mmCIF file of C-alpha atoms and ligand atoms in Angstrom:
data_model
loop_
_atom_site.group_PDB
_atom_site.id
_atom_site.type_symbol
_atom_site.label_atom_id
_atom_site.label_comp_id
_atom_site.label_asym_id
_atom_site.label_seq_id
_atom_site.Cartn_x
_atom_site.Cartn_y
_atom_site.Cartn_z
ATOM 1 C CA UNK A 1 197.987 10.237 -2.420
ATOM 2 C CA UNK A 2 200.983 12.168 -1.272
ATOM 3 C CA UNK A 3 199.744 15.740 -1.464
ATOM 4 C CA UNK A 4 198.434 17.610 1.584
ATOM 5 C CA UNK A 5 196.330 19.892 -0.568
ATOM 6 C CA UNK A 6 194.738 17.010 -2.512
ATOM 7 C CA UNK A 7 193.795 15.525 0.873
ATOM 8 C CA UNK A 8 192.340 18.879 1.897
ATOM 9 C CA UNK A 9 190.329 18.917 -1.326
ATOM 10 C CA UNK A 10 188.891 15.512 -0.454
ATOM 11 C CA UNK A 11 187.710 16.957 2.863
ATOM 12 C CA UNK A 12 186.254 19.990 1.088
ATOM 13 C CA UNK A 13 184.350 17.777 -1.345
ATOM 14 C CA UNK A 14 182.930 15.833 1.612
ATOM 15 C CA UNK A 15 182.043 19.099 3.373
ATOM 16 C CA UNK A 16 184.425 18.252 6.198
ATOM 17 C CA UNK A 17 186.823 21.194 6.066
ATOM 18 C CA UNK A 18 185.515 23.989 8.289
ATOM 19 C CA UNK A 19 187.579 26.870 6.879
ATOM 20 C CA UNK A 20 185.785 27.233 3.531
ATOM 21 C CA UNK A 21 184.915 30.815 2.625
ATOM 22 C CA UNK A 22 183.709 30.115 -0.897
ATOM 23 C CA UNK A 23 183.753 27.453 -3.592
ATOM 24 C CA UNK A 24 184.450 28.834 -7.050
ATOM 25 C CA UNK A 25 184.208 26.761 -10.254
ATOM 26 C CA UNK A 26 187.959 26.088 -10.363
ATOM 27 C CA UNK A 27 189.144 26.842 -6.867
ATOM 28 C CA UNK A 28 188.333 26.868 -3.175
ATOM 29 C CA UNK A 29 188.792 30.030 -1.144
ATOM 30 C CA UNK A 30 189.799 29.109 2.403
ATOM 31 C CA UNK A 31 190.217 31.150 5.524
ATOM 32 C CA UNK A 32 193.703 30.557 6.893
ATOM 33 C CA UNK A 33 194.046 28.163 9.822
ATOM 34 C CA UNK A 34 196.148 30.866 11.437
ATOM 35 C CA UNK A 35 195.302 34.540 11.486
ATOM 36 C CA UNK A 36 198.744 35.950 12.212
ATOM 37 C CA UNK A 37 197.744 38.444 9.548
ATOM 38 C CA UNK A 38 194.061 39.207 10.137
ATOM 39 C CA UNK A 39 192.157 37.921 7.115
ATOM 40 C CA UNK A 40 194.867 35.584 5.860
ATOM 41 C CA UNK A 41 193.358 33.183 3.308
ATOM 42 C CA UNK A 42 194.341 30.689 0.639
ATOM 43 C CA UNK A 43 192.962 30.141 -2.848
ATOM 44 C CA UNK A 44 193.391 26.447 -3.638
ATOM 45 C CA UNK A 45 193.125 25.265 -7.233
ATOM 46 C CA UNK A 46 190.854 22.257 -7.817
ATOM 47 C CA UNK A 47 192.916 19.354 -9.064
ATOM 48 C CA UNK A 48 196.616 18.757 -8.725
ATOM 49 C CA UNK A 49 198.401 21.170 -11.050
ATOM 50 C CA UNK A 50 202.015 22.034 -10.375
ATOM 51 C CA UNK A 51 202.435 25.130 -12.517
ATOM 52 C CA UNK A 52 200.102 27.846 -13.790
ATOM 53 C CA UNK A 53 201.225 26.837 -17.261
ATOM 54 C CA UNK A 54 199.886 23.303 -16.654
ATOM 55 C CA UNK A 55 196.312 24.608 -16.467
ATOM 56 C CA UNK A 56 194.207 24.516 -19.643
ATOM 57 C CA UNK A 57 194.168 28.089 -20.987
ATOM 58 C CA UNK A 58 190.457 28.642 -20.328
ATOM 59 C CA UNK A 59 190.861 27.357 -16.764
ATOM 60 C CA UNK A 60 193.846 29.637 -16.156
ATOM 61 C CA UNK A 61 191.778 32.630 -17.258
ATOM 62 C CA UNK A 62 188.858 31.583 -15.053
ATOM 63 C CA UNK A 63 191.175 31.001 -12.089
ATOM 64 C CA UNK A 64 192.604 34.480 -12.487
ATOM 65 C CA UNK A 65 189.073 35.927 -12.250
ATOM 66 C CA UNK A 66 188.462 33.860 -9.118
ATOM 67 C CA UNK A 67 191.726 35.098 -7.603
ATOM 68 C CA UNK A 68 190.696 38.681 -8.378
ATOM 69 C CA UNK A 69 187.267 38.127 -6.802
ATOM 70 C CA UNK A 70 188.813 36.703 -3.628
ATOM 71 C CA UNK A 71 191.383 39.510 -3.535
ATOM 72 C CA UNK A 72 188.683 42.174 -3.923
ATOM 73 C CA UNK A 73 186.483 40.608 -1.297
ATOM 74 C CA UNK A 74 189.357 40.281 1.187
ATOM 75 C CA UNK A 75 190.217 43.923 0.584
ATOM 76 C CA UNK A 76 186.619 45.057 1.061
ATOM 77 C CA UNK A 77 186.100 42.976 4.200
ATOM 78 C CA UNK A 78 189.379 43.387 6.078
ATOM 79 C CA UNK A 79 190.458 46.830 4.785
ATOM 80 C CA UNK A 80 194.189 46.199 4.676
ATOM 81 C CA UNK A 81 196.752 48.795 3.677
ATOM 82 C CA UNK A 82 198.059 46.341 1.045
ATOM 83 C CA UNK A 83 197.387 42.788 -0.099
ATOM 84 C CA UNK A 84 200.346 40.436 -0.529
ATOM 85 C CA UNK A 85 199.669 37.520 -2.886
ATOM 86 C CA UNK A 86 202.116 34.646 -3.077
ATOM 87 C CA UNK A 87 202.174 31.470 -5.112
ATOM 88 C CA UNK A 88 205.351 29.510 -4.480
ATOM 89 C CA UNK A 89 204.656 25.787 -4.248
ATOM 90 C CA UNK A 90 208.110 24.816 -3.007
ATOM 91 C CA UNK A 91 206.680 22.995 0.001
ATOM 92 C CA UNK A 92 203.458 21.666 -1.545
ATOM 93 C CA UNK A 93 203.515 21.729 -5.348
ATOM 94 C CA UNK A 94 199.723 21.923 -5.751
ATOM 95 C CA UNK A 95 198.855 25.337 -7.190
ATOM 96 C CA UNK A 96 197.592 27.762 -4.553
ATOM 97 C CA UNK A 97 197.877 31.388 -3.598
ATOM 98 C CA UNK A 98 198.351 32.828 -0.151
ATOM 99 C CA UNK A 99 196.477 36.095 0.343
ATOM 100 C CA UNK A 100 198.010 38.112 3.159
ATOM 101 C CA UNK A 101 196.285 41.369 4.118
ATOM 102 C CA UNK A 102 198.939 43.732 5.476
ATOM 103 C CA UNK A 103 198.154 46.596 7.814
ATOM 104 C CA UNK A 104 199.692 49.972 8.386
ATOM 105 C CA UNK A 105 200.253 49.331 12.099
ATOM 106 C CA UNK A 106 202.517 46.360 11.275
ATOM 107 C CA UNK A 107 206.052 47.436 12.223
ATOM 108 C CA UNK A 108 207.372 44.937 9.670
ATOM 109 C CA UNK A 109 205.042 46.025 6.862
ATOM 110 C CA UNK A 110 207.875 46.382 4.370
ATOM 111 C CA UNK A 111 209.011 42.782 4.869
ATOM 112 C CA UNK A 112 207.613 39.779 3.013
ATOM 113 C CA UNK A 113 205.083 37.966 5.226
ATOM 114 C CA UNK A 114 207.183 34.787 5.212
ATOM 115 C CA UNK A 115 209.789 36.377 7.455
ATOM 116 C CA UNK A 116 207.259 36.010 10.303
ATOM 117 C CA UNK A 117 206.293 32.431 9.475
ATOM 118 C CA UNK A 118 207.846 31.025 12.664
ATOM 119 C CA UNK A 119 205.126 32.925 14.523
ATOM 120 C CA UNK A 120 202.160 31.918 12.353
ATOM 121 C CA UNK A 121 201.196 28.994 14.581
ATOM 122 C CA UNK A 122 200.935 31.282 17.607
ATOM 123 C CA UNK A 123 197.765 32.686 15.987
ATOM 124 C CA UNK A 124 195.999 29.457 15.025
ATOM 125 C CA UNK A 125 192.208 29.686 15.076
ATOM 126 C CA UNK A 126 189.786 26.906 15.947
ATOM 127 C CA UNK A 127 187.056 25.755 13.536
ATOM 128 C CA UNK A 128 184.565 27.605 15.782
ATOM 129 C CA UNK A 129 186.507 30.850 15.543
ATOM 130 C CA UNK A 130 186.760 30.363 11.786
ATOM 131 C CA UNK A 131 183.020 29.797 11.529
ATOM 132 C CA UNK A 132 182.324 33.135 13.245
ATOM 133 C CA UNK A 133 184.583 35.004 10.833
ATOM 134 C CA UNK A 134 183.139 33.189 7.814
ATOM 135 C CA UNK A 135 179.551 33.917 8.907
ATOM 136 C CA UNK A 136 180.424 37.584 9.327
ATOM 137 C CA UNK A 137 181.985 37.627 5.861
ATOM 138 C CA UNK A 138 178.962 35.857 4.326
ATOM 139 C CA UNK A 139 176.536 38.426 5.730
ATOM 140 C CA UNK A 140 177.997 41.108 3.538
ATOM 141 C CA UNK A 141 180.200 39.639 0.888
ATOM 142 C CA UNK A 142 178.925 36.213 -0.105
ATOM 143 C CA UNK A 143 179.402 35.783 -3.848
ATOM 144 C CA UNK A 144 176.474 34.927 -6.031
ATOM 145 C CA UNK A 145 176.860 31.884 -8.250
HETATM 146 ZN ZN1 ZN B 1 197.600 18.024 -4.828
#
């Protein structure tokens, strides 16, 4: 298998990926391995689909609800000024969204988050740090069902 995100899914299925915030029916919501933007997360679609239009219609609708739920929860938990959602897939063509909370004290708030991507790895978090954030999130915002 030649897809990084399919390999990540295999780890998630085995319970061996420590950045899981929540498993939805059609997607996994993951805390970002870096926190350059506090609260950065990724919604990863289950199964290797390249385009939104490749999803069965009912799945696409369900995925949109899951994206909205993750978006709302990120907003409620991290209180950003604005959420930036991106789905590009030019590097890994397995459908996923990046959810970047953006804050008012960011001097580059008006720029797309990708302009800072060279610095993302300077804010990597360990699985232990991720676990603390995820536990904090679960106390208040864990989804039901
Ligand atoms: Zn894949």
